[in-house]
Amino acid sequence: GLGLSKKKDENFGEWYSEVVVHSEMIEYYDISGCYILRPWTMSIWETMQAFFDAEIKRMKVKNTYFPLFVSPGVLEKEKDHIEGFAPEVAWVTKSGKSELEVPIAIRPTSETVMYPYFSKWIRGHRDLPLKLNQWCNVVRWEFSNPTPFIRSREFLWQEGHTAFATQAEADEEVLEILELYRRIYEEYLAIPVVKGKKSELEKFAGGLYTTSVEAFIPNTGRGVQGATSHCLGQNFAKMFGIEFENEKGGKAMVWQNSWAYSTRTIGVMVMVHGDDKGLVLPPKVAATQVIVVPVPYKDTNTKEMFEACLRTVDTLTEAGFRVEADLRDNYGPGWKYSHWEMKGVPLRIEIGPRDLEKKQVRLARRDNSDKLDIPVSNLVEQVKDILDRIQENLFDVAKQKRDASIRVAKTWDEFMEALNQKKMILAPWCDEMEVEEEVKKRTKGEIGAAKSLCTPFEQPELPEGTLCFASGKPAKKWTYWGRSY
Ligand SMILES: O=C(C[C@H]1NCCC[C@H]1O)Cn1cnc2c(c1=O)CCCC2
Ligand SMILES: [Mg+2]
């Protein structure tokens, strides 16, 4: 039947699973950790893809497509890159009834797929910069609790792989891409994120440094890595022999980056904005931004009302909005209101007999349930204004909740108190890896250990003599910590 059986503040995990299914985003699949992405999800993915693809094309990145399959030799080429992850790699060992001579890996990411060819294609400085991206799926056979969008064994992403003659060019692109990831979260998904650098322990082991945008889920008190932009330095160039003849005729290794965001972004959006009536979609990414529902009265002239609904759809469609009318005669208005609220449609337009008479329509906002009557003559302007206000309001509310979840901690006790209150902790840290390992050990438990989320580029003042919250040594930086997905 209609409606959720679990409340967001009471049983978050089950609430989330119900929302993604009842909003028709996800269908569960018979293989654990794999999910069907239904059209209501794909339209969101496509909207973000349209933005990001256009932006990277402006950066002269070209789309490509490499094979799904990786030969074992290359995959295991980079020891410390792969050893930590080996259990997650899925392998094809048979075709039909016969065993394969050599098992073939399914790509968990494509560094090792692409870089032998980078080595072949990059000969001279004129071959640089090489900037490729692919939109594809990857497979990681995760064992910890699978969660739709957030942690699945197969997911969609884009992975950018670029090579430059100089570190400066690589460093610059890392941040340019990270800004695009911030825009995806803050401008499209209406989710506040922190831009920062990963610690040595949390960074991509194969790279030089990792930058990320970090989101936070107040209900669970968990950080979530929203997207990553890595500078790989010359590590992979060394491994795969990716070198070029520079202007002076000497040989030099390239500087590389790799960067990705995935369908995980959609799960963060559900978690942050969803409520006890279901999904709440930011207008920028909503497949349907406006749903028009007729409200027939007993003896109403339904023909005239349906025509008014269709005229409303035409007017708003011409104005560039994504709008539908629900004219099904086997459901009443009340059922339709709940249905489209569950699916998170940002704005509903109700048209009843009185609205016809008065040449007005009634708008109902999904984010704050406000209702207002507006004259049909002013429809387009008002709908545009309201959708913009909904987008802003979703961001403002999410930011206010996220900021309320941040605690500054200067001592271990303050840290543990905040951690147990499901907070995102900003603490002065000595930046020593052993100390971070110690924090993980000391906070290990049923619901997972605390880890560093990122060192924000925006550093608060660090007064001389400030001590590390965990080691008591002189602090070097402010870092965000918390439990995470
Ligand atoms: O994938 C990356 C780094 C990089 N890959 C390309 C896009 C950007 C960024 O995600 C890290 N990583 C994560 N997970 C795994 C691997 C791995 O390299 C390799 C083996 C299986 C699991
Ligand atoms: Mg992983």
XYZ file of C-alpha atoms in Angstrom, residues 12 20 30 42 71 74 102 145 164 185 208 211 260 290 316 337 356 361 399 411 427 439 450 479:
24
model
C 17.206 5.045 8.837
C 14.516 3.952 -3.075
C 18.584 -11.597 -7.094
C 18.667 7.052 -14.846
C 44.475 -9.465 -17.996
C 48.639 -5.702 -15.791
C 44.032 -17.722 -17.820
C 26.792 -4.350 3.946
C 50.734 16.000 -18.552
C 26.744 18.253 -5.233
C 50.716 10.976 -4.966
C 41.558 15.425 -3.022
C 35.745 9.872 -10.624
C 5.976 19.569 -11.906
C 5.216 24.772 -18.879
C -0.748 13.350 -4.123
C -11.175 26.801 -13.305
C -4.115 26.941 -10.152
C 23.631 22.964 5.035
C 40.992 16.714 23.325
C 40.129 18.576 15.266
C 42.557 6.662 16.303
C 36.447 6.783 13.059
C 41.204 17.811 9.897
